[in-house]
Coordinates of C-alpha atoms (C1' of nucleotides) in Angstrom, one line a residue:
Chain A
M7 CA -4.1 9.0 1.9
A8 CA -0.6 7.6 2.1
W9 CA -0.7 3.9 2.8
I10 CA 0.6 2.8 6.1
F11 CA 3.6 0.7 6.4
S12 CA 5.0 -1.0 9.5
S13 CA 8.7 -0.4 10.0
D14 CA 9.7 -3.9 10.8
R15 CA 9.5 -5.1 7.2
P16 CA 10.8 -3.6 4.0
I17 CA 8.2 -1.4 2.4
Y18 CA 8.6 -3.0 -1.0
L19 CA 7.5 -6.4 0.5
Q20 CA 4.5 -4.8 2.2
L21 CA 3.7 -3.3 -1.1
T22 CA 3.8 -6.6 -3.0
D23 CA 1.6 -8.1 -0.3
R24 CA -0.8 -5.3 -0.6
V25 CA -1.0 -5.7 -4.4
I26 CA -1.4 -9.5 -4.1
S27 CA -4.2 -8.9 -1.7
G28 CA -5.7 -6.5 -4.2
I29 CA -5.5 -9.1 -7.0
L30 CA -6.9 -11.9 -4.9
T31 CA -9.8 -9.8 -3.6
G32 CA -10.6 -8.5 -7.0
E33 CA -9.6 -4.9 -6.4
Y34 CA -7.3 -5.4 -9.4
P35 CA -9.3 -7.8 -11.5
M36 CA -7.8 -10.4 -13.8
G37 CA -6.5 -8.8 -17.0
S38 CA -7.0 -5.3 -15.8
K39 CA -4.3 -2.6 -16.0
L40 CA -2.6 -1.7 -12.8
P41 CA -2.0 1.9 -11.8
S42 CA 1.3 3.1 -13.3
V43 CA 4.4 2.9 -11.3
R44 CA 4.3 6.6 -10.8
E45 CA 0.7 6.6 -9.8
F46 CA 1.3 3.8 -7.3
A47 CA 4.2 5.8 -5.9
E48 CA 2.0 8.8 -5.5
I49 CA -0.8 6.8 -3.9
A50 CA 1.4 5.1 -1.4
S51 CA 3.7 8.1 -0.9
V52 CA 6.7 6.1 -1.7
N53 CA 9.5 6.4 -4.2
P54 CA 8.8 5.0 -7.7
N55 CA 11.9 2.8 -7.4
T56 CA 10.4 1.1 -4.4
V57 CA 7.2 0.4 -6.3
Q58 CA 9.2 -0.9 -9.2
R59 CA 10.9 -3.3 -7.0
A60 CA 7.7 -4.4 -5.4
L61 CA 6.1 -5.1 -8.7
A62 CA 9.1 -6.8 -10.1
E63 CA 8.6 -9.6 -7.5
L64 CA 5.1 -10.1 -8.9
E65 CA 6.3 -10.2 -12.5
A66 CA 8.8 -12.9 -11.5
V67 CA 6.0 -15.0 -10.1
G68 CA 3.9 -14.4 -13.2
L69 CA 1.0 -12.6 -11.4
I70 CA 1.7 -9.5 -13.5
D71 CA 2.3 -9.2 -17.2
N72 CA 4.4 -6.3 -18.5
Q73 CA 3.5 -4.6 -21.7
R74 CA 6.5 -2.6 -22.1
T75 CA 5.2 0.8 -22.8
T76 CA 1.6 0.3 -22.1
G77 CA 1.7 -0.6 -18.5
K78 CA 1.5 -3.5 -16.2
F79 CA -1.5 -5.9 -16.2
V80 CA -2.8 -8.5 -13.9
T81 CA -2.3 -11.9 -15.5
E82 CA -5.3 -13.4 -17.2
E83 CA -4.3 -16.9 -16.2
E84 CA -6.6 -17.6 -13.3
E85 CA -4.5 -20.6 -12.6
R86 CA -1.5 -18.6 -11.7
I87 CA -3.5 -16.5 -9.3
T88 CA -5.1 -19.4 -7.5
M89 CA -1.9 -21.2 -7.3
A90 CA -0.1 -18.3 -5.8
R91 CA -2.9 -17.9 -3.3
E92 CA -2.8 -21.5 -2.3
K93 CA 1.0 -21.6 -2.1
R94 CA 1.0 -18.6 0.1
G95 CA -1.8 -19.7 2.2
S96 CA -0.4 -23.1 3.0
A97 CA 3.0 -21.6 3.7
L98 CA 1.5 -19.3 6.2
A99 CA -0.5 -22.1 7.8
R100 CA 2.6 -24.3 8.0
D101 CA 4.7 -21.6 9.5
F102 CA 2.0 -20.6 11.9
L103 CA 1.5 -24.1 13.1
K104 CA 5.2 -24.6 13.5
N105 CA 5.5 -21.5 15.6
M106 CA 2.6 -22.4 17.8
T107 CA 3.9 -25.9 18.3
D108 CA 7.2 -24.5 19.3
L109 CA 5.3 -22.5 21.9
G110 CA 3.9 -25.7 23.2
Y111 CA 0.3 -25.3 21.9
D112 CA -1.5 -28.4 20.6
S113 CA -4.0 -28.1 17.8
D114 CA -7.0 -27.7 20.0
Q115 CA -5.5 -24.8 21.8
V116 CA -4.5 -23.3 18.5
S117 CA -8.1 -23.5 17.3
Q118 CA -9.2 -21.9 20.5
L119 CA -6.7 -19.0 20.1
L120 CA -7.8 -18.4 16.6
R121 CA -11.4 -18.3 17.6
E122 CA -10.6 -15.6 20.2
A123 CA -8.5 -13.7 17.6
Q124 CA -11.5 -13.9 15.2
E125 CA -13.9 -12.4 17.8
E126 CA -11.5 -9.7 18.8
K127 CA -11.2 -8.8 15.1
E128 CA -14.9 -8.6 14.6
E129 CA -15.3 -6.3 17.6
D130 CA -12.7 -4.0 16.1
E131 CA -14.5 -3.9 12.8
D132 CA -17.7 -3.2 14.6
G133 CA -15.9 -0.4 16.5
Y134 CA -14.9 1.3 13.3
A135 CA -18.3 0.8 11.9
G136 CA -17.3 -0.6 8.6
Y137 CA -14.4 1.5 7.7
Chain B
M24 CA 26.2 -29.3 15.0
A25 CA 25.6 -25.6 14.5
W26 CA 22.0 -24.5 14.8
I27 CA 20.4 -23.5 11.6
F28 CA 19.3 -20.0 11.0
S29 CA 17.3 -18.6 8.2
S30 CA 18.9 -15.5 6.7
D31 CA 15.7 -13.5 6.5
R32 CA 15.5 -12.7 10.2
P33 CA 18.1 -11.4 12.6
I34 CA 19.9 -14.3 14.2
Y35 CA 19.5 -12.9 17.7
L36 CA 15.7 -13.0 17.3
Q37 CA 15.8 -16.6 16.1
L38 CA 17.9 -17.3 19.1
T39 CA 15.4 -15.8 21.5
D40 CA 12.7 -17.8 19.9
R41 CA 14.6 -20.9 20.3
V42 CA 15.3 -20.3 23.9
I43 CA 11.7 -19.4 24.6
S44 CA 10.8 -22.7 23.0
G45 CA 13.2 -24.4 25.2
I46 CA 11.7 -22.9 28.3
L47 CA 8.2 -23.6 27.3
T48 CA 8.8 -27.2 26.4
G49 CA 10.8 -27.8 29.5
E50 CA 14.2 -28.2 27.9
Y51 CA 15.3 -25.4 30.2
P52 CA 13.1 -25.9 33.2
M53 CA 11.9 -23.1 35.5
G54 CA 14.6 -22.0 37.8
S55 CA 17.3 -23.9 36.1
K56 CA 20.6 -22.4 35.0
L57 CA 21.0 -21.7 31.3
P58 CA 24.2 -22.5 29.5
S59 CA 26.7 -19.6 29.7
V60 CA 26.9 -17.1 26.9
R61 CA 30.0 -18.7 25.6
E62 CA 28.6 -22.1 25.7
F63 CA 25.5 -21.0 23.8
A64 CA 27.8 -19.2 21.3
E65 CA 29.7 -22.5 20.8
I66 CA 26.7 -24.6 20.5
A67 CA 25.0 -22.4 18.0
S68 CA 28.3 -21.4 16.3
V69 CA 27.3 -17.8 16.6
N70 CA 29.1 -14.7 17.8
P71 CA 28.8 -14.3 21.6
N72 CA 27.6 -10.8 21.1
T73 CA 24.6 -12.2 19.3
V74 CA 23.9 -14.5 22.2
Q75 CA 24.3 -11.7 24.6
R76 CA 21.8 -9.6 22.7
A77 CA 19.3 -12.5 22.5
L78 CA 19.4 -13.2 26.2
A79 CA 19.2 -9.5 27.0
E80 CA 15.9 -9.5 25.2
L81 CA 14.7 -12.3 27.4
E82 CA 15.8 -10.6 30.6
A83 CA 13.9 -7.5 29.5
V84 CA 10.7 -9.6 29.3
G85 CA 11.5 -11.1 32.7
L86 CA 11.8 -14.7 31.4
I87 CA 15.4 -14.8 32.6
D88 CA 17.0 -13.7 35.8
N89 CA 20.6 -12.6 35.7
Q90 CA 22.5 -13.5 38.8
R91 CA 25.7 -11.6 38.1
T92 CA 28.3 -14.0 39.2
T93 CA 26.6 -17.4 38.9
G94 CA 25.0 -17.1 35.5
K95 CA 21.6 -16.7 34.0
F96 CA 18.6 -18.6 35.2
V97 CA 15.1 -19.3 33.9
T98 CA 12.7 -17.3 36.1
E99 CA 10.8 -19.2 38.7
E100 CA 7.7 -17.1 38.3
E101 CA 5.5 -19.3 36.3
E102 CA 3.2 -16.4 35.7
R103 CA 5.7 -14.6 33.6
I104 CA 6.3 -17.6 31.5
T105 CA 2.6 -18.2 30.8
M106 CA 2.0 -14.6 30.2
A107 CA 4.9 -14.4 27.7
R108 CA 3.5 -17.5 26.0
E109 CA 0.0 -16.2 25.7
K110 CA 1.1 -12.8 24.5
R111 CA 3.2 -14.4 21.8
G112 CA 0.6 -16.9 20.9
S113 CA -2.3 -14.4 20.5
A114 CA 0.0 -12.1 18.5
L115 CA 0.8 -14.9 16.2
A116 CA -2.8 -15.8 15.8
R117 CA -3.9 -12.3 15.2
D118 CA -1.2 -11.8 12.5
F119 CA -1.9 -15.1 10.9
L120 CA -5.6 -14.3 10.7
K121 CA -5.0 -10.9 9.2
N122 CA -2.7 -12.4 6.6
M123 CA -5.2 -15.1 5.6
T124 CA -8.0 -12.6 5.5
D125 CA -5.9 -10.4 3.2
L126 CA -5.6 -13.5 1.0
G127 CA -9.3 -13.7 0.9
Y128 CA -9.8 -16.7 3.1
D129 CA -12.7 -16.9 5.5
S130 CA -12.4 -18.5 8.9
D131 CA -13.7 -21.9 7.7
Q132 CA -11.2 -22.1 5.0
V133 CA -8.5 -21.1 7.4
S134 CA -9.5 -24.0 9.7
Q135 CA -9.5 -26.3 6.8
L136 CA -6.0 -25.2 5.7
L137 CA -4.7 -25.6 9.2
R138 CA -6.1 -29.1 9.3
E139 CA -4.2 -30.0 6.1
A140 CA -1.0 -28.4 7.4
Q141 CA -1.4 -30.4 10.6
E142 CA -1.8 -33.7 8.7
E143 CA 1.1 -32.9 6.4
K144 CA 3.2 -32.2 9.5
E145 CA 2.3 -35.5 11.1
E146 CA 3.3 -37.3 8.0
D147 CA 6.6 -35.7 8.0
E148 CA 7.2 -36.6 11.6
D149 CA 6.2 -40.2 10.9
G150 CA 8.6 -40.2 7.9
Y151 CA 11.5 -38.9 9.8
A152 CA 10.7 -41.0 12.8
G153 CA 10.6 -38.2 15.3
Y154 CA 13.5 -36.1 14.0
Chain C
M21 CA -4.0 -13.8 -34.4
A22 CA -1.6 -11.2 -33.0
W23 CA 2.1 -12.2 -33.3
I24 CA 3.7 -13.1 -30.1
F25 CA 6.5 -10.9 -28.8
S26 CA 8.7 -11.5 -25.8
S27 CA 8.8 -8.5 -23.5
D28 CA 12.6 -8.5 -23.0
R29 CA 13.4 -7.0 -26.4
P30 CA 12.0 -4.1 -28.2
I31 CA 9.1 -5.1 -30.4
Y32 CA 10.5 -3.4 -33.4
L33 CA 13.6 -5.5 -33.3
Q34 CA 11.6 -8.6 -33.0
L35 CA 9.6 -7.4 -36.0
T36 CA 12.7 -6.9 -38.1
D37 CA 13.9 -10.4 -37.2
R38 CA 10.6 -11.8 -38.2
V39 CA 10.6 -10.0 -41.6
I40 CA 14.2 -11.0 -42.2
S41 CA 13.2 -14.6 -41.5
G42 CA 10.4 -14.2 -43.9
I43 CA 12.6 -12.9 -46.6
L44 CA 15.2 -15.6 -46.2
T45 CA 12.7 -18.4 -46.1
G46 CA 10.9 -17.1 -49.1
E47 CA 7.7 -16.1 -47.4
Y48 CA 8.5 -12.7 -48.8
P49 CA 10.3 -13.5 -52.1
M50 CA 12.9 -11.3 -53.7
G51 CA 11.3 -8.4 -55.5
S52 CA 7.9 -9.0 -54.0
K53 CA 5.8 -6.3 -52.4
L54 CA 5.6 -6.3 -48.7
P55 CA 2.3 -5.8 -46.8
S56 CA 1.7 -2.2 -46.1
V57 CA 2.7 -0.7 -42.8
R58 CA -0.9 -0.6 -41.8
E59 CA -1.5 -4.2 -42.8
F60 CA 1.6 -5.3 -40.9
A61 CA 0.4 -3.3 -37.9
E62 CA -3.0 -5.0 -38.1
I63 CA -1.5 -8.5 -38.6
A64 CA 0.8 -8.2 -35.7
S65 CA -1.5 -6.1 -33.6
V66 CA 1.1 -3.5 -33.1
N67 CA 1.3 0.2 -33.4
P68 CA 2.0 1.4 -37.0
N69 CA 4.9 3.5 -35.7
T70 CA 6.5 0.4 -34.5
V71 CA 6.2 -1.3 -37.9
Q72 CA 7.5 1.9 -39.5
R73 CA 10.6 1.8 -37.3
A74 CA 11.2 -1.9 -38.0
L75 CA 11.0 -1.5 -41.7
A76 CA 13.2 1.6 -41.6
E77 CA 15.8 -0.6 -40.1
L78 CA 15.6 -3.0 -43.0
E79 CA 15.7 -0.2 -45.6
A80 CA 18.9 1.1 -43.9
V81 CA 20.5 -2.3 -44.5
G82 CA 19.2 -2.4 -48.0
L83 CA 17.1 -5.4 -47.7
I84 CA 14.0 -3.4 -48.6
D85 CA 13.5 -0.8 -51.3
N86 CA 11.0 1.9 -50.7
Q87 CA 9.1 2.9 -53.8
R88 CA 7.4 5.9 -52.4
T89 CA 4.0 5.6 -54.0
T90 CA 3.7 1.9 -54.6
G91 CA 4.9 0.5 -51.3
K92 CA 7.9 -1.4 -50.0
F93 CA 9.6 -4.2 -51.9
V94 CA 12.1 -6.9 -51.0
T95 CA 15.3 -6.0 -52.7
E96 CA 16.1 -7.8 -55.9
E97 CA 19.8 -7.9 -55.3
E98 CA 20.4 -11.4 -54.0
E99 CA 23.8 -10.3 -52.9
R100 CA 22.4 -8.0 -50.2
I101 CA 20.2 -10.7 -48.9
T102 CA 22.9 -13.3 -48.6
M103 CA 25.3 -10.8 -47.1
A104 CA 22.8 -9.8 -44.5
R105 CA 22.2 -13.4 -43.7
E106 CA 25.9 -14.3 -43.4
K107 CA 26.6 -11.2 -41.3
R108 CA 23.9 -12.0 -38.9
G109 CA 24.7 -15.7 -38.8
S110 CA 28.3 -15.3 -38.0
A111 CA 27.5 -12.7 -35.4
L112 CA 25.1 -15.1 -33.8
A113 CA 27.7 -17.9 -33.9
R114 CA 30.4 -15.7 -32.5
D115 CA 28.3 -14.5 -29.6
F116 CA 27.0 -18.0 -28.9
L117 CA 30.5 -19.3 -28.8
K118 CA 31.7 -16.6 -26.5
N119 CA 28.8 -17.2 -24.1
M120 CA 29.5 -20.9 -24.1
T121 CA 33.1 -20.4 -23.5
D122 CA 32.3 -18.2 -20.6
L123 CA 30.3 -21.0 -19.1
G124 CA 33.3 -23.2 -19.4
Y125 CA 32.3 -25.3 -22.3
D126 CA 34.9 -26.4 -24.9
S127 CA 34.0 -26.7 -28.5
D128 CA 33.3 -30.5 -28.3
Q129 CA 30.8 -30.0 -25.5
V130 CA 29.2 -27.2 -27.5
S131 CA 28.7 -29.5 -30.4
Q132 CA 27.3 -32.1 -28.1
L133 CA 24.8 -29.6 -26.6
L134 CA 23.7 -28.5 -30.0
R135 CA 23.1 -32.0 -31.1
E136 CA 20.8 -32.5 -28.1
A137 CA 19.0 -29.2 -28.7
Q138 CA 18.5 -30.3 -32.3
E139 CA 17.0 -33.6 -31.2
E140 CA 14.8 -32.0 -28.7
K141 CA 13.5 -29.6 -31.3
E142 CA 12.7 -32.3 -33.7
E143 CA 10.7 -34.1 -31.1
D144 CA 8.7 -31.0 -30.5
E145 CA 8.0 -30.7 -34.1
D146 CA 6.9 -34.2 -34.3
G147 CA 4.7 -33.8 -31.3
Y148 CA 3.0 -30.7 -32.6
A149 CA 2.8 -32.2 -36.1
G150 CA 4.4 -29.3 -37.8
Y151 CA 2.9 -26.4 -35.9
Chain D
M24 CA 40.7 -1.5 -14.3
A25 CA 37.0 -0.8 -14.6
W26 CA 35.2 -3.7 -16.2
I27 CA 33.8 -3.1 -19.6
F28 CA 30.1 -3.2 -20.2
S29 CA 28.3 -3.0 -23.5
S30 CA 25.5 -0.5 -23.6
D31 CA 22.9 -2.7 -25.2
R32 CA 22.2 -4.7 -22.0
P33 CA 21.6 -3.6 -18.4
I34 CA 24.9 -3.5 -16.5
Y35 CA 23.5 -5.5 -13.7
L36 CA 22.8 -8.4 -16.0
Q37 CA 26.2 -8.3 -17.5
L38 CA 27.5 -8.3 -13.9
T39 CA 25.6 -11.4 -13.0
D40 CA 26.8 -13.1 -16.1
R41 CA 30.3 -12.2 -15.2
V42 CA 30.0 -13.5 -11.7
I43 CA 28.4 -16.7 -13.0
S44 CA 31.3 -17.1 -15.3
G45 CA 33.6 -16.5 -12.4
I46 CA 31.9 -19.2 -10.4
L47 CA 31.8 -21.7 -13.2
T48 CA 35.4 -21.2 -14.1
G49 CA 36.6 -21.4 -10.6
E50 CA 37.7 -17.8 -10.2
Y51 CA 35.2 -17.8 -7.3
P52 CA 35.5 -21.3 -5.9
M53 CA 32.7 -23.2 -4.2
G54 CA 32.2 -22.0 -0.7
S55 CA 34.5 -19.0 -1.0
K56 CA 33.7 -15.5 0.0
L57 CA 32.9 -13.1 -2.7
P58 CA 34.2 -9.6 -2.7
S59 CA 32.0 -7.4 -0.7
V60 CA 29.3 -5.4 -2.5
R61 CA 31.4 -2.2 -2.1
E62 CA 34.5 -3.9 -3.4
F63 CA 32.7 -5.2 -6.4
A64 CA 31.4 -1.8 -7.0
E65 CA 34.9 -0.3 -6.9
I66 CA 36.4 -3.0 -9.1
A67 CA 33.8 -2.6 -11.7
S68 CA 33.4 1.2 -11.3
V69 CA 29.7 0.8 -10.8
N70 CA 27.3 1.9 -8.2
P71 CA 27.0 -0.5 -5.2
N72 CA 23.2 -0.6 -5.8
T73 CA 23.9 -2.0 -9.2
V74 CA 26.1 -4.7 -7.8
Q75 CA 23.5 -5.5 -5.1
R76 CA 20.9 -6.0 -7.8
A77 CA 23.2 -8.2 -9.8
L78 CA 24.0 -10.4 -6.9
A79 CA 20.4 -10.6 -5.8
E80 CA 19.6 -12.5 -9.0
L81 CA 22.2 -15.1 -8.0
E82 CA 20.9 -15.5 -4.5
A83 CA 17.5 -16.1 -5.9
V84 CA 18.8 -18.9 -8.0
G85 CA 20.8 -20.3 -5.0
L86 CA 24.2 -19.8 -6.5
I87 CA 25.1 -17.5 -3.7
D88 CA 24.5 -17.8 0.0
N89 CA 24.1 -14.8 2.2
Q90 CA 25.5 -14.6 5.6
R91 CA 23.9 -11.5 6.7
T92 CA 26.8 -9.5 8.1
T93 CA 29.7 -11.6 7.1
G94 CA 29.4 -11.4 3.4
K95 CA 28.2 -13.4 0.4
F96 CA 29.5 -16.8 -0.3
V97 CA 29.5 -19.1 -3.4
T98 CA 27.2 -22.0 -2.6
E99 CA 28.8 -25.2 -1.5
E100 CA 26.3 -27.3 -3.3
E101 CA 28.0 -28.3 -6.4
E102 CA 24.7 -29.6 -7.7
R103 CA 23.3 -26.1 -7.9
I104 CA 26.2 -24.9 -9.8
T105 CA 26.3 -27.6 -12.4
M106 CA 22.5 -27.4 -12.7
A107 CA 22.7 -23.7 -13.4
R108 CA 25.4 -24.2 -15.9
E109 CA 23.5 -26.9 -17.8
K110 CA 20.2 -25.0 -17.7
R111 CA 21.9 -21.9 -19.0
G112 CA 23.9 -23.8 -21.6
S113 CA 21.0 -25.6 -23.1
A114 CA 18.9 -22.5 -23.1
L115 CA 21.6 -20.7 -25.1
A116 CA 21.9 -23.7 -27.5
R117 CA 18.2 -23.8 -28.0
D118 CA 17.9 -20.1 -28.7
F119 CA 20.9 -20.1 -31.0
L120 CA 19.5 -23.0 -33.0
K121 CA 16.1 -21.3 -33.3
N122 CA 17.7 -18.2 -34.5
M123 CA 19.8 -20.0 -37.0
T124 CA 16.9 -22.0 -38.3
D125 CA 14.9 -18.8 -38.7
L126 CA 17.8 -17.6 -40.9
G127 CA 17.4 -20.7 -43.0
Y128 CA 20.5 -22.5 -41.8
D129 CA 20.4 -26.3 -41.5
S130 CA 22.4 -28.0 -38.8
D131 CA 25.4 -28.8 -41.1
Q132 CA 25.7 -25.2 -42.0
V133 CA 25.4 -24.2 -38.4
S134 CA 28.3 -26.5 -37.5
Q135 CA 30.3 -25.1 -40.3
L136 CA 29.7 -21.5 -39.1
L137 CA 30.7 -22.5 -35.6
R138 CA 33.9 -24.0 -36.8
E139 CA 34.7 -20.7 -38.6
A140 CA 33.9 -18.7 -35.5
Q141 CA 36.0 -20.9 -33.5
E142 CA 39.0 -20.5 -35.7
E143 CA 38.5 -16.8 -35.9
K144 CA 38.5 -16.7 -32.1
E145 CA 41.7 -18.7 -31.8
E146 CA 43.4 -16.3 -34.2
D147 CA 42.3 -13.4 -32.0
E148 CA 43.7 -15.1 -29.0
D149 CA 47.0 -15.8 -30.7
G150 CA 47.1 -12.2 -31.8
Y151 CA 46.8 -10.9 -28.2
A152 CA 49.3 -13.5 -27.1
G153 CA 47.4 -14.9 -24.3
Y154 CA 45.9 -11.8 -22.9
Chain E
dG30 C1' 32.6 -3.5 8.0
dT31 C1' 28.8 -6.3 6.1
dG32 C1' 24.5 -6.3 3.5
dG33 C1' 19.7 -4.1 2.9
dT34 C1' 16.6 -0.4 2.0
dC35 C1' 15.0 3.9 0.5
dT36 C1' 15.0 8.5 -1.7
dA37 C1' 15.7 11.9 -5.1
dG38 C1' 16.7 12.7 -9.4
dA39 C1' 18.1 11.9 -13.8
dC40 C1' 18.2 9.7 -18.4
dC41 C1' 16.8 6.3 -21.9
dA42 C1' 14.0 3.5 -25.1
dC43 C1' 9.7 2.5 -26.6
dA44 C1' 4.9 3.3 -28.5
Chain F
dG1 C1' 3.3 8.7 -20.8
dT2 C1' 5.0 3.9 -19.9
dG3 C1' 8.5 1.1 -17.7
dG4 C1' 13.7 0.4 -16.9
dT5 C1' 18.2 1.5 -15.3
dC6 C1' 21.6 3.9 -12.9
dT7 C1' 23.8 7.1 -9.6
dA8 C1' 24.7 9.4 -5.5
dG9 C1' 24.0 9.5 -1.0
dA10 C1' 22.0 8.5 3.1
dC11 C1' 20.5 5.6 7.0
dC12 C1' 19.8 1.2 9.4
dA13 C1' 20.4 -3.4 11.7
dC14 C1' 23.6 -6.8 12.5
dG15 C1' 27.9 -8.8 14.4

DNA sequence: GTGGTCTAGACCACA
DNA sequence: GTGGTCTAGACCACG
């Protein structure tokens, strides 16, 4: 059950990403209580301190509200969530574009590559039959 | 004059990226001699060890030929270069797509975002007059 | 309707502060009966234990008299109130001054800053029409 | 030699405050290298992790630049420093004023209290003869 | 030697 | 039971 982390990035960052994903996709709905730090640690087979650190990032951005002794909650301000999403998304797009340009790709080629990656991905998903 | 490096990735990796870019864009043409390690170190104001490591990386991939006494040269085998480029490009595309999907974007929205990023970029380039 | 608490300080301390304020400003006049623990808990949407703790703090300082069966009353000894006020006030002033000095402000600059803060505050009050 | 920390606030916050003070007062001049994390830890008799955390806050604000393996440096951008100072100063002033107002002090009384605190402080300094 | 990350384990305040 | 802080100690990548 332990979550899988790649070793080329700090675990705590991968954790935050994962939780952000969860928030954006509705796995952790707006206003809902997140699993406790200790639960998260158990689920991900990671030290509670690491979880703490991961969630601290999210508090800083305002995606998570802390209610001292009750637990951590996904913010109820939809605005924060969408803003975070857009900010992140366009940053990713910008960086991606920059990298591709440095590699000498023009925008048509980029689109082409993305289409291929998309198909590749769908095949994988088919392969695993929905898992 | 020192090159600019972000502190969130090893300098040597940023160096390899830069050199790869240079090769693909023709700044360092096929078969041409690269600056010496020391020159590179000077140009980028970086420790020669770091340059060494970066270039070693490129030799490993076969993008660079080491001719012991004369220096290091960009490979003449075009195939290697294009292969390296494609490998890198599709890896970037795959990762990018994965990240965007995690954020809850579908492929249309991704294309949209890329278009925006593209325009934004062009404006910047106009603004800075090619810098 | 719940009172608002910042999450960087224990709620019970923020509660005591609030009640002290209330006493000093006359919201809870000398000798008057305070709301019951349960009422307070309801008003502030806070755990009764927390209220209990907050009020215990005030009893310890002598600002509140506990009359077992009838409830808790603001002390009638004006002296205690003014003393508490002065103690708190000069403590605040001392800490504030220390902090500002650490930041490299001299006393003139401190006065200046306070004046600005004062004006800023008044504008807010104007803007919100007394809220 | 160990630095003294009050127990009512996290050590790491007190550390950051201390370092900020050091930067603002010129103890750590602009562009200068800070003591290494381990040195700081030794000086303050605190765990290196704690120092790390303290300094991380400062990096986040941009007061400190990280040069991966060389050490941490005070930023050279004076602007950041003065901005941080002003932001912090006016926040302190605002909070202080709010607290005093809640205690029922008007601005004249506040000034008065500050003057007293100032004198008190100077006496202390005289007492310790410049320590 | 520099910073960065992670773990294990402990203790605390709060509700 | 909740989060928060701290320590000790280890390991790693980088230069």
